[in-house]
Tab-separated table of C-alpha atoms and ligand atoms in Angstrom:
chain	number	residue	atom	x	y	z
A	1	MET	CA	-12.461	-63.421	80.213
A	2	SER	CA	-9.676	-65.947	80.179
A	3	MET	CA	-10.794	-68.627	77.710
A	4	MET	CA	-11.454	-68.566	73.994
A	5	LYS	CA	-12.586	-70.881	71.183
A	6	ALA	CA	-9.829	-72.171	68.896
A	7	ALA	CA	-9.668	-74.682	66.024
A	8	VAL	CA	-6.823	-77.084	66.780
A	9	PHE	CA	-5.119	-79.957	64.982
A	10	VAL	CA	-5.945	-83.180	66.858
A	11	GLU	CA	-4.663	-85.924	64.537
A	12	PRO	CA	-4.530	-86.512	60.757
A	13	GLY	CA	-8.074	-86.069	59.444
A	14	ARG	CA	-9.299	-84.288	62.563
A	15	ILE	CA	-9.512	-80.616	63.519
A	16	GLU	CA	-11.684	-79.634	66.477
A	17	VAL	CA	-12.921	-76.418	68.059
A	18	ILE	CA	-11.893	-76.437	71.726
A	19	ASP	CA	-11.623	-74.003	74.640
A	20	LYS	CA	-8.132	-72.622	75.089
A	21	ARG	CA	-6.607	-70.069	77.417
A	22	ILE	CA	-6.228	-66.572	75.955
A	23	PRO	CA	-2.443	-66.062	75.796
A	24	ASP	CA	-0.504	-63.591	77.939
A	25	VAL	CA	0.941	-60.601	76.110
A	26	GLY	CA	4.739	-60.265	76.184
A	27	PRO	CA	6.508	-56.905	75.659
A	28	ASN	CA	6.871	-57.328	71.885
A	29	ASP	CA	3.495	-58.992	71.241
A	30	ALA	CA	0.018	-57.784	70.437
A	31	LEU	CA	-3.168	-59.660	71.238
A	32	ILE	CA	-5.603	-59.412	68.331
A	33	ARG	CA	-9.312	-60.157	68.585
A	34	ILE	CA	-10.003	-61.933	65.313
A	35	THR	CA	-12.977	-60.543	63.382
A	36	THR	CA	-12.387	-62.546	60.177
A	37	THR	CA	-9.978	-65.281	59.166
A	38	THR	CA	-9.975	-67.976	56.503
A	39	ILE	CA	-8.789	-71.448	55.536
A	40	CYS	CA	-5.763	-71.907	53.263
A	41	GLY	CA	-4.835	-74.868	51.057
A	42	THR	CA	-1.869	-75.340	53.397
A	43	ASP	CA	-4.300	-75.860	56.298
A	44	VAL	CA	-5.848	-78.718	54.333
A	45	HIS	CA	-2.370	-80.289	54.012
A	46	ILE	CA	-2.123	-79.980	57.818
A	47	LEU	CA	-5.589	-81.506	58.317
A	48	LYS	CA	-4.659	-84.474	56.120
A	49	GLY	CA	-1.410	-84.970	58.043
A	50	GLU	CA	0.698	-84.185	54.946
A	51	TYR	CA	2.342	-81.239	56.677
A	52	PRO	CA	3.147	-82.048	60.305
A	53	VAL	CA	2.324	-79.662	63.148
A	54	ALA	CA	2.123	-80.266	66.892
A	55	LYS	CA	-1.051	-81.827	68.277
A	56	GLY	CA	-3.196	-79.175	69.938
A	57	LEU	CA	-1.785	-76.326	67.854
A	58	THR	CA	-4.310	-73.711	66.715
A	59	ILE	CA	-4.397	-73.694	62.897
A	60	GLY	CA	-4.668	-70.743	60.503
A	61	HIS	CA	-2.408	-67.912	59.385
A	62	GLU	CA	-4.632	-65.181	57.892
A	63	PRO	CA	-5.647	-62.658	60.581
A	64	VAL	CA	-8.000	-59.682	60.277
A	65	GLY	CA	-9.010	-58.146	63.593
A	66	VAL	CA	-8.815	-55.494	66.273
A	67	ILE	CA	-5.950	-54.820	68.697
A	68	GLU	CA	-7.152	-56.024	72.103
A	69	LYS	CA	-3.911	-55.511	74.039
A	70	LEU	CA	-0.485	-54.168	73.112
A	71	GLY	CA	2.817	-55.304	74.602
A	72	SER	CA	4.697	-52.660	76.608
A	73	ALA	CA	7.402	-52.236	73.936
A	74	VAL	CA	5.090	-51.898	70.936
A	75	GLN	CA	4.774	-48.287	69.828
A	76	GLY	CA	2.717	-46.391	67.270
A	77	TYR	CA	-0.502	-48.414	67.544
A	78	SER	CA	-3.556	-48.149	69.736
A	79	GLU	CA	-5.856	-50.680	71.321
A	80	GLY	CA	-9.118	-50.898	69.403
A	81	GLN	CA	-7.372	-50.258	66.058
A	82	ARG	CA	-8.293	-52.511	63.097
A	83	VAL	CA	-5.263	-54.365	61.771
A	84	ILE	CA	-4.028	-57.282	59.731
A	85	ALA	CA	-0.726	-59.117	60.041
A	86	GLY	CA	1.049	-61.131	57.392
A	87	ALA	CA	0.771	-64.911	57.420
A	88	ILE	CA	4.547	-64.803	57.742
A	89	CYS	CA	5.738	-62.890	60.811
A	90	PRO	CA	9.520	-62.441	60.785
A	91	ASN	CA	11.125	-60.322	63.504
A	92	PHE	CA	13.271	-58.496	60.923
A	93	ASN	CA	16.318	-58.513	63.233
A	94	SER	CA	17.686	-61.716	61.801
A	95	TYR	CA	20.524	-62.570	59.439
A	96	ALA	CA	17.870	-63.897	57.042
A	97	ALA	CA	15.981	-60.589	57.060
A	98	GLN	CA	19.123	-58.530	56.606
A	99	ASP	CA	20.137	-60.892	53.809
A	100	GLY	CA	16.911	-60.036	51.968
A	101	ALA	CA	14.958	-63.196	52.820
A	102	PRO	CA	12.900	-62.342	55.928
A	103	SER	CA	10.422	-65.173	55.326
A	104	GLN	CA	13.256	-67.594	56.103
A	105	ASP	CA	13.846	-66.058	59.545
A	106	GLY	CA	14.262	-68.654	62.278
A	107	SER	CA	16.133	-66.434	64.736
A	108	TYR	CA	13.430	-66.795	67.413
A	109	LEU	CA	14.132	-70.555	67.415
A	110	ILE	CA	17.737	-70.128	68.590
A	111	PRO	CA	16.948	-69.903	72.343
A	112	GLN	CA	14.910	-73.126	72.075
A	113	GLY	CA	17.857	-74.884	70.437
A	114	LEU	CA	15.782	-75.458	67.304
A	115	CYS	CA	17.948	-73.460	64.944
A	116	GLY	CA	21.679	-73.972	64.921
A	117	CYS	CA	22.558	-71.631	62.067
A	118	HIS	CA	21.999	-68.103	63.371
A	119	GLY	CA	18.381	-67.992	62.345
A	120	LEU	CA	18.702	-68.883	58.670
A	121	LYS	CA	16.046	-71.567	58.507
A	122	ALA	CA	13.873	-72.275	55.467
A	123	THR	CA	10.161	-71.415	55.952
A	124	ALA	CA	10.668	-70.518	59.631
A	125	GLY	CA	9.227	-67.019	59.190
A	126	TRP	CA	5.885	-68.827	58.983
A	127	ARG	CA	4.875	-69.041	62.631
A	128	PHE	CA	1.045	-68.783	62.832
A	129	GLY	CA	-0.532	-72.219	62.742
A	130	ASN	CA	2.853	-73.809	62.067
A	131	LEU	CA	5.099	-73.179	65.060
A	132	ILE	CA	2.866	-71.005	67.283
A	133	ASP	CA	-0.899	-70.848	67.768
A	134	GLY	CA	-2.662	-69.530	64.682
A	135	THR	CA	-5.611	-67.409	63.691
A	136	GLN	CA	-8.596	-69.781	63.549
A	137	ALA	CA	-9.546	-68.652	67.048
A	138	GLU	CA	-11.194	-65.781	68.873
A	139	TYR	CA	-7.772	-64.291	69.685
A	140	VAL	CA	-4.251	-64.604	68.311
A	141	LEU	CA	-0.938	-63.376	69.684
A	142	VAL	CA	1.055	-61.522	66.997
A	143	PRO	CA	4.792	-61.868	67.719
A	144	ASP	CA	7.147	-58.961	66.975
A	145	ALA	CA	4.078	-56.802	66.579
A	146	GLN	CA	6.016	-53.615	65.832
A	147	ALA	CA	7.206	-55.186	62.576
A	148	ASN	CA	4.078	-57.094	61.683
A	149	LEU	CA	0.907	-55.134	62.560
A	150	ALA	CA	-0.545	-53.240	59.605
A	151	PRO	CA	-3.464	-50.817	60.210
A	152	ILE	CA	-6.421	-51.284	57.850
A	153	PRO	CA	-7.219	-48.092	55.900
A	154	ASP	CA	-10.612	-46.551	56.700
A	155	GLY	CA	-13.406	-47.737	54.477
A	156	LEU	CA	-12.029	-51.198	53.685
A	157	THR	CA	-14.058	-54.186	54.882
A	158	ASP	CA	-12.614	-57.329	56.473
A	159	GLU	CA	-13.448	-59.262	53.309
A	160	GLN	CA	-11.581	-56.764	51.121
A	161	VAL	CA	-8.331	-57.220	53.058
A	162	LEU	CA	-8.737	-60.918	53.908
A	163	MET	CA	-6.544	-61.971	50.956
A	164	CYS	CA	-3.657	-59.668	51.927
A	165	PRO	CA	-1.940	-61.719	54.699
A	166	ASP	CA	-1.273	-64.732	52.465
A	167	ILE	CA	-3.090	-65.270	49.164
A	168	MET	CA	-2.436	-61.889	47.602
A	169	SER	CA	1.065	-61.570	49.046
A	170	THR	CA	2.029	-65.033	47.800
A	171	GLY	CA	0.295	-64.736	44.418
A	172	PHE	CA	1.834	-61.323	43.725
A	173	LYS	CA	5.262	-62.655	44.773
A	174	GLY	CA	4.822	-65.303	42.093
A	175	ALA	CA	4.357	-62.564	39.513
A	176	GLU	CA	7.213	-60.475	40.938
A	177	ASN	CA	9.532	-63.495	40.849
A	178	ALA	CA	8.614	-64.120	37.195
A	179	ASN	CA	10.624	-61.047	36.112
A	180	ILE	CA	7.635	-59.753	34.145
A	181	ARG	CA	8.186	-56.865	31.722
A	182	ILE	CA	5.580	-54.776	29.881
A	183	GLY	CA	4.339	-56.752	26.889
A	184	ASP	CA	5.284	-60.180	28.232
A	185	THR	CA	3.499	-63.464	27.690
A	186	VAL	CA	2.998	-65.276	30.997
A	187	VAL	CA	1.432	-68.687	31.599
A	188	VAL	CA	-0.081	-69.277	35.052
A	189	PHE	CA	-0.588	-72.932	36.012
A	190	ALA	CA	-3.549	-73.536	38.368
A	191	GLN	CA	-6.227	-70.950	39.136
A	192	GLY	CA	-6.959	-71.626	42.770
A	193	PRO	CA	-6.874	-68.561	45.036
A	194	ILE	CA	-3.060	-68.184	44.817
A	195	GLY	CA	-2.959	-68.723	41.053
A	196	LEU	CA	-5.763	-66.199	40.560
A	197	CYS	CA	-3.736	-63.617	42.495
A	198	ALA	CA	-0.660	-64.478	40.409
A	199	THR	CA	-2.766	-63.802	37.304
A	200	ALA	CA	-3.918	-60.460	38.743
A	201	GLY	CA	-0.331	-59.622	39.726
A	202	ALA	CA	0.982	-60.429	36.232
A	203	ARG	CA	-1.601	-58.014	34.826
A	204	LEU	CA	-0.576	-55.255	37.256
A	205	LEU	CA	3.093	-55.746	36.341
A	206	GLY	CA	2.400	-55.234	32.650
A	207	ALA	CA	2.104	-58.672	31.055
A	208	THR	CA	-0.204	-58.330	28.044
A	209	THR	CA	-0.754	-61.969	27.117
A	210	ILE	CA	-1.701	-63.873	30.247
A	211	ILE	CA	-2.601	-67.510	29.680
A	212	ALA	CA	-4.370	-69.112	32.644
A	213	VAL	CA	-4.447	-72.915	32.940
A	214	ASP	CA	-6.770	-75.037	35.096
A	215	GLY	CA	-9.101	-78.014	34.824
A	216	ASN	CA	-12.075	-76.163	36.313
A	217	ASP	CA	-14.058	-73.925	33.942
A	218	HIS	CA	-15.629	-71.983	36.824
A	219	ARG	CA	-12.181	-70.951	38.043
A	220	LEU	CA	-11.064	-70.147	34.501
A	221	GLY	CA	-14.073	-67.823	34.226
A	222	ILE	CA	-12.956	-65.947	37.337
A	223	SER	CA	-9.386	-65.764	36.043
A	224	LYS	CA	-10.702	-63.819	33.024
A	225	LYS	CA	-12.243	-61.289	35.392
A	226	LEU	CA	-8.943	-60.945	37.258
A	227	GLY	CA	-6.752	-60.428	34.209
A	228	ALA	CA	-6.309	-63.569	32.082
A	229	ASP	CA	-6.441	-62.928	28.326
A	230	ILE	CA	-6.648	-66.590	27.314
A	231	THR	CA	-7.767	-69.597	29.351
A	232	LEU	CA	-6.810	-73.218	28.704
A	233	ASN	CA	-8.552	-76.206	30.274
A	234	PHE	CA	-5.869	-78.895	30.493
A	235	ARG	CA	-8.569	-81.573	30.250
A	236	GLU	CA	-9.447	-80.359	26.748
A	237	CYS	CA	-6.090	-79.551	25.152
A	238	ASP	CA	-2.339	-80.114	25.287
A	239	VAL	CA	-1.313	-76.974	27.144
A	240	VAL	CA	2.326	-76.982	26.027
A	241	ASP	CA	1.309	-77.345	22.346
A	242	GLU	CA	-1.271	-74.577	22.699
A	243	VAL	CA	1.196	-72.159	24.294
A	244	MET	CA	3.708	-72.850	21.527
A	245	LYS	CA	0.993	-72.169	18.914
A	246	LEU	CA	-0.093	-68.981	20.671
A	247	THR	CA	3.492	-67.700	20.806
A	248	GLY	CA	4.443	-68.702	17.250
A	249	GLY	CA	6.791	-71.361	18.591
A	250	ARG	CA	8.697	-68.811	20.660
A	251	GLY	CA	7.579	-69.944	24.097
A	252	ALA	CA	6.386	-67.858	27.027
A	253	ASP	CA	8.557	-65.210	28.636
A	254	SER	CA	7.703	-66.642	32.013
A	255	SER	CA	5.530	-69.173	33.744
A	256	ILE	CA	4.092	-69.289	37.239
A	257	GLU	CA	3.442	-72.620	38.947
A	258	ALA	CA	0.739	-72.328	41.617
A	259	LEU	CA	-0.121	-75.904	42.590
A	260	GLY	CA	2.942	-77.961	43.541
A	261	THR	CA	2.853	-81.087	41.366
A	262	GLN	CA	5.319	-82.737	39.002
A	263	ALA	CA	2.910	-82.258	36.066
A	264	THR	CA	2.408	-78.519	36.545
A	265	PHE	CA	6.089	-77.876	37.313
A	266	GLU	CA	7.144	-79.803	34.236
A	267	SER	CA	4.649	-78.012	31.991
A	268	ALA	CA	5.733	-74.670	33.432
A	269	LEU	CA	9.275	-75.506	32.293
A	270	ARG	CA	8.212	-76.841	28.885
A	271	VAL	CA	6.304	-73.673	27.902
A	272	LEU	CA	9.286	-71.363	28.567
A	273	LYS	CA	11.364	-69.645	25.903
A	274	PRO	CA	15.138	-70.010	26.251
A	275	GLY	CA	16.116	-67.447	28.885
A	276	GLY	CA	12.623	-67.515	30.395
A	277	THR	CA	11.779	-67.602	34.078
A	278	LEU	CA	9.811	-70.249	35.957
A	279	SER	CA	8.363	-68.789	39.148
A	280	SER	CA	7.305	-71.578	41.491
A	281	LEU	CA	4.743	-71.001	44.258
A	282	GLY	CA	3.322	-74.484	44.851
A	283	VAL	CA	3.952	-76.495	48.012
A	284	TYR	CA	5.443	-79.795	46.811
A	285	SER	CA	5.103	-83.019	48.722
A	286	GLY	CA	7.530	-85.203	46.780
A	287	ASP	CA	10.774	-85.082	44.810
A	288	LEU	CA	10.672	-83.166	41.540
A	289	LYS	CA	12.138	-84.471	38.309
A	290	ILE	CA	13.482	-81.947	35.813
A	291	PRO	CA	13.023	-83.188	32.220
A	292	LEU	CA	16.269	-82.984	30.265
A	293	SER	CA	14.828	-81.633	26.993
A	294	ALA	CA	12.756	-78.888	28.606
A	295	PHE	CA	15.791	-77.953	30.699
A	296	ALA	CA	17.943	-77.756	27.531
A	297	ALA	CA	20.425	-80.009	29.313
A	298	GLY	CA	21.040	-77.156	31.749
A	299	LEU	CA	22.151	-74.726	29.022
A	300	GLY	CA	18.935	-72.769	28.369
A	301	ASP	CA	19.591	-69.669	30.471
A	302	HIS	CA	16.408	-70.497	32.368
A	303	ARG	CA	15.789	-69.136	35.821
A	304	ILE	CA	13.790	-71.044	38.408
A	305	ASN	CA	12.662	-68.980	41.395
A	306	THR	CA	10.907	-70.230	44.509
A	307	ALA	CA	9.189	-68.180	47.198
A	308	LEU	CA	7.475	-68.185	50.539
A	309	CYS	CA	4.826	-65.529	51.125
A	310	PRO	CA	6.390	-62.151	52.067
A	311	GLY	CA	5.181	-60.685	55.362
A	312	GLY	CA	5.721	-57.550	57.418
A	313	LYS	CA	3.790	-54.302	57.791
A	314	GLU	CA	5.252	-52.587	54.713
A	315	ARG	CA	4.255	-55.487	52.439
A	316	MET	CA	0.759	-55.470	53.989
A	317	ARG	CA	0.482	-51.674	53.586
A	318	ARG	CA	1.282	-51.957	49.877
A	319	LEU	CA	-1.192	-54.765	49.316
A	320	MET	CA	-3.991	-52.894	51.096
A	321	ASN	CA	-3.048	-49.861	48.975
A	322	VAL	CA	-3.687	-51.964	45.857
A	323	VAL	CA	-7.107	-52.920	47.235
A	324	GLN	CA	-7.936	-49.321	48.170
A	325	SER	CA	-6.932	-48.065	44.721
A	326	GLY	CA	-9.586	-50.291	43.159
A	327	ARG	CA	-7.061	-51.667	40.633
A	328	ILE	CA	-8.321	-55.154	41.372
A	329	ASP	CA	-11.276	-56.499	43.310
A	330	LEU	CA	-10.516	-59.728	45.132
A	331	GLY	CA	-13.893	-59.612	46.882
A	332	VAL	CA	-15.098	-62.102	44.241
A	333	MET	CA	-12.828	-64.677	45.848
A	334	VAL	CA	-14.662	-64.743	49.197
A	335	THR	CA	-17.464	-67.094	48.178
A	336	HIS	CA	-18.687	-68.459	51.537
A	337	GLN	CA	-18.986	-67.502	55.198
A	338	TYR	CA	-18.980	-69.754	58.279
A	339	LYS	CA	-18.918	-69.246	62.027
A	340	LEU	CA	-15.754	-70.405	63.801
A	341	GLU	CA	-17.759	-73.046	65.669
A	342	ASP	CA	-18.766	-74.536	62.282
A	343	ILE	CA	-15.230	-74.541	60.869
A	344	VAL	CA	-15.106	-78.336	60.499
A	345	ALA	CA	-17.907	-78.089	57.911
A	346	ALA	CA	-16.066	-75.204	56.248
A	347	TYR	CA	-12.930	-77.393	55.946
A	348	ASP	CA	-15.015	-80.118	54.349
A	349	LEU	CA	-16.472	-77.723	51.772
A	350	PHE	CA	-13.094	-76.101	51.039
A	351	ALA	CA	-11.063	-79.319	50.855
A	352	HIS	CA	-13.521	-80.878	48.394
A	353	GLN	CA	-13.926	-77.678	46.345
A	354	ARG	CA	-17.702	-77.968	46.474
A	355	ASP	CA	-20.219	-75.306	45.500
A	356	GLY	CA	-17.749	-73.100	43.571
A	357	VAL	CA	-15.810	-72.325	46.752
A	358	LEU	CA	-12.680	-70.195	46.496
A	359	LYS	CA	-12.184	-68.718	49.979
A	360	VAL	CA	-14.308	-69.034	53.087
A	361	ALA	CA	-14.618	-66.128	55.526
A	362	ILE	CA	-14.538	-67.527	59.092
A	363	LYS	CA	-16.121	-65.315	61.767
A	364	PRO	CA	-15.540	-66.015	65.479
B	401	ZN	ZN1	-1.599	-70.087	53.383
């Protein structure tokens, strides 16, 4: 056993399943045999060439699996144990981590000369399928395993925890960053997988008027199941006008942007009350323009927060605790299943949002 199947980026528009060597396990690593992984919207950006990664890199950052081999320095786990790891795998020794922003940890890049600022590097905590081989493979090497491996509680299926590494962690962070208080009105822009989790997170944090916005009625239907009180299809109404009507002209306490476009960002600002918070989750691919009136010329006491998915074993433990408690059921989001060898077809389905797809379980 020395080779494995892995889905790698070949060139813009092309991902292929190839044979790759199973990696060696360093002292701080763990080798995980993947039992289930999935495709993220970010992977589609990579496929299209909109987010550059190295040719030949294994894609994917959402691992559910079994510990195959532990590094000599990794303690407190056992081989054969079922685990997940966050999409973001900081080492938690860095300046960024100790400064409260572990997802921005680039300390491991210092020896390679790729980070000149003591490890404070935006987005560098995201390693799987970005800077190191990712999870759309039979095996993945989890770096800094002691900080990043999270055992799956007994009784939870792969599908039940598949959203934890990225979608749920990111979506909930969007709600956490929105400074939600009990009784708040929150508008969530876009109800893809991340936006749906932001809606669910807003509900858990105590928002009592959650307005979900999308152009897809199927997704809006699911958002009602996950916690939205009101849904708005932007193709059928002026969302900003509607929110102002629904709030008696007051504006929303907070808004969550979960797509990454000028239009959604701008609307997320326009629906806010003075003093409100815009929590931005989307991955933008161009400059943003901030409209002067919505920004109150910079005098509106608005807060704009951005985030990258939080990782680490404690975050993963909490998220799996939410699943185990039954407070929300994200199982409805896993709509399709494909074998790893058929992942190219799965990308096609997912990228074109065919057949009501939300998330695809990929099984090696
Ligand atoms: Zn992702």
